[in-house]
Amino acid sequence: MDAIIPDRTRIAPAEEIEKHVAAEGDRESDPALALERERELEPVGRWQDELTVRGMVAALLIGFIYTVIVMKIALTTGLVPTLNVSAALLSFLALRGWTRLLDRFGIVSRPFTRQENTIVQTCGVACYTIAFAGGFGSTLLGLNKNTYELAGDSPGNGPGSYKEPGIGWMTAFLFSCSFGGLLTLIPLRQVLVVDYKLVYPSGTATAVLINGFHTTQGDKNSKKQIRGFLKYFGGSFLWSFFQWFYTGGDVCGFVQFPTFGLKAWKQTFFFDFSMTYVGAGMICPHIVNISTLLGAILSYGLLWPLISKNKGDWYPANEKESSMKSLYGYKAFICIALIMGMDSTTSRKLLPSLSKACIDSLAVNVWTIE
């Protein structure tokens, strides 16, 4: 009796069709899969086509706005949080609003893609990053003659050791900083992102946000975020306007509210009702906020008061506290020593991996040329 063997070649196509239909059903029910399918079907053009005039103008305006914000934060808190996500939101709103305005007037414009959105966001972030990393909020503007005279006759403040700000040399300096970062970008990416598989949270969050904007649900999501942005922006503006009425000087009103008493206030323990600090604290990770708080308690609550008790012994009693010969000198050099110690430890850990990545990259390039 012959056994009847089913023809698998006839059954397989039906099974594949059922699997395909089931997969399509899953994509329709799951928004993440639907979004992935939509991205797969979207054509990707040349990167040169995404460099548009409207994008560069929007990036310049966004970069100007964020540079002002970052300089304000850097000169007050000293901590600059990442603003990539909000820059992506403003980039989307600026160009989407521009394309819709042209459509209302019957002017045909090129489609606004997620790649162009990413370029505008990147250029805007680069503007404020250069302003902060270039030293405008820390060291660069401190090289002028006025700061040199305020430093007084200190050992490191030799005659003529100052440099007034100028467009020419500052531009060359910023170019050097920018291209220096490019030279270290590839090995750092290889070590930190590829080898260590770090999540890079700000970049990941920005990519997810931009991908979410350029979907069928993107307009709804952007409207919700804009409503939240305007709500909190209005609240912060009104509160700052209210504070302005009760501010009679730098140490008056809500600017330096003595929450813990006048004795603690003299050690700079007071409450500042500034929304800048609140916003920066919400963006920064918890470990940064906790370490900043502990550092403030240890330094201004314990270390500086103990050093100030030795006034006249450890440093001259007739010098102002803002002088490098006085208490401020201890503050500056202790902080510099802590920063250099931490950076030296980090560099020592990363140096072998960076060297290996550079050697591998050079070897690949030489092999490609040959």
Coordinates of C-alpha atoms in Angstrom, one line a residue:
M1 CA 0.0 0.0 0.0
D2 CA 1.5 3.2 -1.1
A3 CA 1.7 6.0 1.4
I4 CA 0.4 9.4 0.3
I5 CA 2.9 12.0 0.9
P6 CA 1.5 15.6 0.9
D7 CA 3.0 18.0 -1.5
R8 CA 4.8 20.6 0.6
T9 CA 5.3 22.8 -2.4
R10 CA 1.6 23.4 -2.6
I11 CA 1.0 24.0 1.1
A12 CA 4.0 26.3 1.8
P13 CA 2.7 29.3 -0.2
A14 CA -0.6 29.2 1.7
E15 CA 1.3 29.1 5.0
E16 CA 3.5 32.0 4.0
I17 CA 0.4 34.0 3.0
E18 CA -1.2 33.3 6.4
K19 CA 2.1 34.4 8.2
H20 CA 2.2 37.5 6.0
V21 CA -1.4 38.4 6.8
A22 CA -0.8 37.8 10.5
A23 CA 2.3 40.0 10.4
E24 CA 0.4 42.7 8.7
G25 CA -2.3 42.5 11.3
D26 CA 0.2 42.8 14.1
R27 CA 1.7 45.8 12.4
E28 CA -1.8 47.5 12.3
S29 CA -2.5 46.7 15.9
D30 CA 1.0 47.6 17.2
P31 CA 1.8 51.3 16.7
A32 CA 5.6 50.6 17.0
L33 CA 5.4 48.0 14.2
A34 CA 3.3 50.3 12.1
L35 CA 5.8 53.1 12.5
E36 CA 8.6 50.8 11.6
R37 CA 6.7 49.7 8.4
E38 CA 6.1 53.4 7.5
R39 CA 9.8 54.2 7.9
E40 CA 10.7 51.2 5.7
L41 CA 8.5 52.4 2.9
E42 CA 9.7 56.0 3.0
P43 CA 12.3 56.8 0.4
V44 CA 15.6 58.2 1.6
G45 CA 17.2 60.7 -0.7
R46 CA 20.8 62.0 -0.9
W47 CA 22.1 63.8 2.1
Q48 CA 23.1 66.8 -0.1
D49 CA 19.4 67.3 -0.9
E50 CA 18.6 67.8 2.8
L51 CA 20.9 70.8 3.1
T52 CA 18.4 73.5 2.3
V53 CA 18.4 77.3 2.7
R54 CA 15.2 77.2 4.8
G55 CA 16.9 74.6 7.1
M56 CA 20.0 76.7 7.5
V57 CA 18.0 79.8 8.3
A58 CA 15.8 77.9 10.9
A59 CA 19.0 76.4 12.4
L60 CA 20.6 79.8 12.7
L61 CA 17.5 81.2 14.5
I62 CA 17.2 78.2 16.8
G63 CA 20.9 78.3 17.5
F64 CA 20.7 82.0 18.4
I65 CA 17.8 81.4 20.8
Y66 CA 19.5 78.4 22.5
T67 CA 22.8 80.2 22.8
V68 CA 21.2 83.0 24.8
I69 CA 19.5 80.4 27.0
V70 CA 22.7 78.3 27.5
M71 CA 24.8 81.4 28.3
K72 CA 22.2 82.4 31.0
I73 CA 22.3 79.0 32.5
A74 CA 26.1 78.7 32.3
L75 CA 26.7 82.0 34.0
T76 CA 24.1 81.3 36.8
T77 CA 24.1 77.5 37.5
G78 CA 27.3 76.4 35.7
L79 CA 25.4 73.2 34.6
V80 CA 24.1 73.1 31.1
P81 CA 21.6 70.3 30.4
T82 CA 21.2 68.7 27.0
L83 CA 18.6 70.6 24.9
N84 CA 18.5 68.2 21.9
V85 CA 14.9 67.1 22.4
S86 CA 13.5 70.6 22.6
A87 CA 15.7 71.7 19.7
A88 CA 14.2 68.9 17.6
L89 CA 10.7 70.1 18.6
L90 CA 11.4 73.7 17.6
S91 CA 13.0 72.6 14.3
F92 CA 9.9 70.6 13.5
L93 CA 7.6 73.4 14.3
A94 CA 9.5 76.0 12.4
L95 CA 9.8 74.1 9.1
R96 CA 6.4 72.5 9.3
G97 CA 4.8 75.9 9.9
W98 CA 6.8 77.4 7.0
T99 CA 5.7 74.6 4.6
R100 CA 2.1 74.9 5.6
L101 CA 2.2 78.7 5.2
L102 CA 3.5 78.3 1.6
D103 CA 0.8 75.7 0.9
R104 CA -1.9 78.2 2.0
F105 CA -0.6 80.7 -0.5
G106 CA -0.5 78.1 -3.3
I107 CA 3.3 77.9 -3.4
V108 CA 4.7 74.4 -4.0
S109 CA 7.6 73.5 -1.7
R110 CA 9.8 70.5 -1.2
P111 CA 8.6 67.9 1.3
F112 CA 9.8 68.3 4.9
T113 CA 11.5 65.0 5.8
R114 CA 12.9 63.6 9.1
Q115 CA 16.4 63.8 7.6
E116 CA 16.1 67.6 7.1
N117 CA 14.6 67.8 10.6
T118 CA 17.7 66.1 12.0
I119 CA 20.1 68.4 10.2
V120 CA 18.3 71.5 11.5
Q121 CA 18.3 70.1 15.0
T122 CA 22.0 69.2 14.8
C123 CA 23.1 72.6 13.5
G124 CA 21.1 74.4 16.2
V125 CA 22.6 72.3 18.9
A126 CA 26.0 72.8 17.5
C127 CA 25.6 76.6 17.8
Y128 CA 25.0 76.6 21.5
T129 CA 27.5 73.8 22.1
I130 CA 30.3 75.9 20.5
A131 CA 29.3 78.9 22.6
F132 CA 29.5 76.9 25.9
A133 CA 32.3 74.5 25.1
G134 CA 34.4 77.3 23.6
G135 CA 34.5 78.9 27.0
F136 CA 32.2 81.9 26.7
G137 CA 30.6 81.0 30.0
S138 CA 33.7 80.1 31.8
T139 CA 37.3 81.1 30.7
L140 CA 37.3 82.8 27.3
L141 CA 35.9 86.2 28.4
G142 CA 38.0 86.0 31.6
L143 CA 41.2 86.7 29.6
N144 CA 40.6 90.4 29.3
K145 CA 42.4 93.2 31.0
N146 CA 39.7 93.9 33.5
T147 CA 39.9 90.4 34.9
Y148 CA 43.7 90.6 34.9
E149 CA 43.5 93.7 37.0
L150 CA 40.9 92.2 39.4
A151 CA 43.2 89.2 39.9
G152 CA 45.8 91.5 41.4
D153 CA 49.5 90.7 41.9
S154 CA 49.2 86.9 42.1
P155 CA 52.0 84.5 41.2
G156 CA 50.4 83.4 38.0
N157 CA 49.3 86.8 36.9
G158 CA 52.4 88.1 35.1
P159 CA 52.7 91.5 33.4
G160 CA 50.8 91.6 30.2
S161 CA 49.3 88.1 30.6
Y162 CA 45.9 89.1 29.2
K163 CA 44.1 89.1 25.9
E164 CA 41.2 91.3 24.9
P165 CA 38.3 89.6 23.0
G166 CA 38.5 89.8 19.3
I167 CA 36.6 88.3 16.4
G168 CA 39.6 87.1 14.5
W169 CA 41.5 85.0 17.1
M170 CA 38.3 83.9 18.8
T171 CA 36.9 82.5 15.5
A172 CA 40.2 80.6 14.9
F173 CA 40.1 79.3 18.5
L174 CA 36.5 78.0 18.1
F175 CA 37.4 76.4 14.8
S176 CA 40.2 74.6 16.5
C177 CA 37.9 73.4 19.3
S178 CA 35.3 72.2 16.8
F179 CA 37.8 70.3 14.5
G180 CA 39.5 68.9 17.6
G181 CA 36.2 67.3 18.5
L182 CA 35.8 65.9 15.1
L183 CA 39.2 64.1 15.3
T184 CA 38.2 62.4 18.5
L185 CA 34.7 61.7 17.5
I186 CA 35.3 58.5 15.5
P187 CA 37.4 56.6 18.1
L188 CA 35.1 57.8 20.9
R189 CA 32.1 56.5 19.0
Q190 CA 33.8 53.2 18.5
V191 CA 34.7 52.8 22.1
L192 CA 31.7 54.2 23.9
V193 CA 28.8 53.4 21.5
V194 CA 29.9 50.4 19.6
D195 CA 32.2 48.5 22.1
Y196 CA 30.7 49.6 25.4
K197 CA 27.1 49.7 23.9
L198 CA 26.2 52.8 25.9
V199 CA 22.6 53.8 25.3
Y200 CA 23.3 57.5 24.5
P201 CA 20.0 58.7 26.0
S202 CA 19.8 62.2 24.6
G203 CA 20.5 61.0 21.0
T204 CA 18.1 58.1 21.3
A205 CA 15.3 60.3 22.7
T206 CA 15.8 62.8 19.9
A207 CA 15.7 60.1 17.2
V208 CA 12.5 58.6 18.7
L209 CA 10.9 62.1 18.9
I210 CA 11.8 63.0 15.3
N211 CA 10.5 59.7 14.0
G212 CA 7.3 60.2 15.9
F213 CA 6.7 63.6 14.4
H214 CA 7.0 62.4 10.8
T215 CA 4.1 60.0 11.0
T216 CA 0.3 60.2 10.7
Q217 CA 0.1 60.8 14.4
G218 CA 3.0 63.3 14.3
D219 CA 0.8 66.4 14.1
K220 CA -1.3 65.3 17.1
N221 CA 1.8 64.6 19.2
S222 CA 3.4 67.9 18.3
K223 CA 0.3 69.9 19.2
K224 CA 0.2 68.3 22.6
Q225 CA 3.8 69.0 23.2
I226 CA 3.4 72.6 22.0
R227 CA 0.5 73.2 24.3
G228 CA 2.6 71.9 27.2
F229 CA 5.6 74.0 26.1
L230 CA 3.5 77.2 25.9
K231 CA 1.8 76.5 29.2
Y232 CA 5.0 76.1 31.2
F233 CA 6.7 78.9 29.3
G234 CA 3.8 81.2 30.2
G235 CA 3.9 80.2 33.8
S236 CA 7.6 80.8 34.0
F237 CA 7.3 84.2 32.3
L238 CA 4.5 85.3 34.6
W239 CA 6.4 84.2 37.7
S240 CA 9.6 85.9 36.7
F241 CA 7.5 89.1 36.0
F242 CA 6.0 88.8 39.4
Q243 CA 9.5 88.4 41.0
W244 CA 10.6 91.5 39.2
F245 CA 8.3 93.7 41.3
Y246 CA 9.9 92.6 44.6
T247 CA 13.5 92.8 43.5
G248 CA 15.3 95.9 44.7
G249 CA 18.9 94.6 44.2
D250 CA 21.0 91.5 43.8
V251 CA 20.2 90.3 47.3
C252 CA 16.7 91.4 47.7
G253 CA 13.2 89.9 47.3
F254 CA 12.8 86.3 46.0
V255 CA 16.3 86.2 44.4
Q256 CA 17.9 85.3 47.8
F257 CA 15.2 84.3 50.1
P258 CA 16.7 83.3 53.6
T259 CA 14.8 80.1 54.0
F260 CA 17.2 78.6 56.6
G261 CA 17.9 81.9 58.5
L262 CA 20.3 84.8 58.1
K263 CA 23.3 82.9 59.4
A264 CA 22.9 80.2 56.7
W265 CA 22.2 83.0 54.2
K266 CA 25.6 84.4 54.8
Q267 CA 27.1 81.1 53.8
T268 CA 25.0 81.3 50.6
F269 CA 22.3 78.9 51.8
F270 CA 19.1 80.5 50.5
F271 CA 16.2 79.7 48.1
D272 CA 16.2 81.2 44.7
F273 CA 12.7 81.2 43.1
S274 CA 14.2 81.0 39.6
M275 CA 12.6 78.7 37.1
T276 CA 16.0 78.3 35.4
Y277 CA 17.2 76.2 38.3
V278 CA 14.0 74.2 38.4
G279 CA 14.1 73.5 34.7
A280 CA 17.8 72.6 34.7
G281 CA 17.3 70.3 37.7
M282 CA 14.4 68.5 35.9
I283 CA 16.4 67.9 32.8
C284 CA 19.6 66.8 34.5
P285 CA 19.8 63.2 35.8
H286 CA 19.2 62.5 39.5
I287 CA 22.9 61.6 40.1
V288 CA 23.9 65.1 38.9
N289 CA 21.3 66.8 41.1
I290 CA 22.3 64.7 44.1
S291 CA 26.0 65.2 43.6
T292 CA 25.6 68.9 43.2
L293 CA 23.6 69.1 46.4
L294 CA 26.1 67.1 48.4
G295 CA 28.9 69.1 46.9
A296 CA 27.2 72.4 48.0
I297 CA 26.6 71.1 51.5
L298 CA 30.2 69.9 51.9
S299 CA 31.8 73.0 50.4
Y300 CA 29.7 75.9 51.5
G301 CA 28.4 74.3 54.7
L302 CA 31.6 72.7 56.0
L303 CA 34.8 73.3 54.0
W304 CA 34.7 77.1 53.3
P305 CA 33.6 78.0 56.9
L306 CA 36.5 76.0 58.3
I307 CA 39.0 77.7 56.0
S308 CA 37.5 81.1 56.7
K309 CA 38.2 80.6 60.5
N310 CA 41.9 80.7 59.6
K311 CA 41.6 84.1 58.0
G312 CA 44.8 86.0 58.6
D313 CA 46.8 82.8 59.0
W314 CA 46.2 80.9 55.8
Y315 CA 45.6 84.0 53.7
P316 CA 45.8 87.8 54.3
A317 CA 42.9 89.2 56.3
N318 CA 42.8 92.5 54.4
E319 CA 42.1 90.9 51.0
K320 CA 38.6 90.6 49.6
E321 CA 37.1 87.1 49.5
S322 CA 36.7 87.4 45.7
S323 CA 40.5 87.8 45.3
M324 CA 42.7 84.8 44.3
K325 CA 44.9 85.6 47.3
S326 CA 42.0 85.1 49.7
L327 CA 39.3 82.4 50.2
Y328 CA 38.5 82.4 46.5
G329 CA 41.9 81.0 45.8
Y330 CA 41.2 77.9 47.9
K331 CA 37.8 77.5 46.2
A332 CA 39.3 77.7 42.7
F333 CA 42.3 75.4 43.1
I334 CA 40.4 72.8 45.1
C335 CA 37.7 72.6 42.4
I336 CA 40.3 72.5 39.6
A337 CA 42.2 69.7 41.4
L338 CA 38.9 67.6 41.7
I339 CA 38.1 68.1 38.1
M340 CA 41.6 67.2 36.9
G341 CA 41.7 64.1 39.2
M342 CA 38.4 62.8 37.8
D343 CA 39.3 63.5 34.2
S344 CA 42.7 61.8 34.7
T345 CA 41.1 58.7 36.0
T346 CA 38.6 58.6 33.1
S347 CA 41.3 59.2 30.5
R348 CA 43.5 56.4 32.0
K349 CA 40.6 54.0 31.7
L350 CA 39.7 55.0 28.1
L351 CA 43.3 55.5 26.7
P352 CA 44.0 51.8 25.9
S353 CA 40.6 51.4 24.2
L354 CA 41.1 54.7 22.3
S355 CA 44.6 53.7 21.2
K356 CA 43.4 50.4 19.9
A357 CA 40.4 52.0 18.0
C358 CA 42.8 54.5 16.4
I359 CA 45.2 51.8 15.3
D360 CA 42.4 49.6 13.9
S361 CA 41.0 52.6 12.0
L362 CA 44.4 53.4 10.5
A363 CA 45.0 49.8 9.6
V364 CA 41.6 49.6 7.8
N365 CA 42.3 52.8 5.9
V366 CA 45.8 51.6 4.8
W367 CA 44.3 48.3 3.7
T368 CA 41.6 50.1 1.7
I369 CA 44.2 52.3 -0.1
E370 CA 46.4 49.3 -1.0

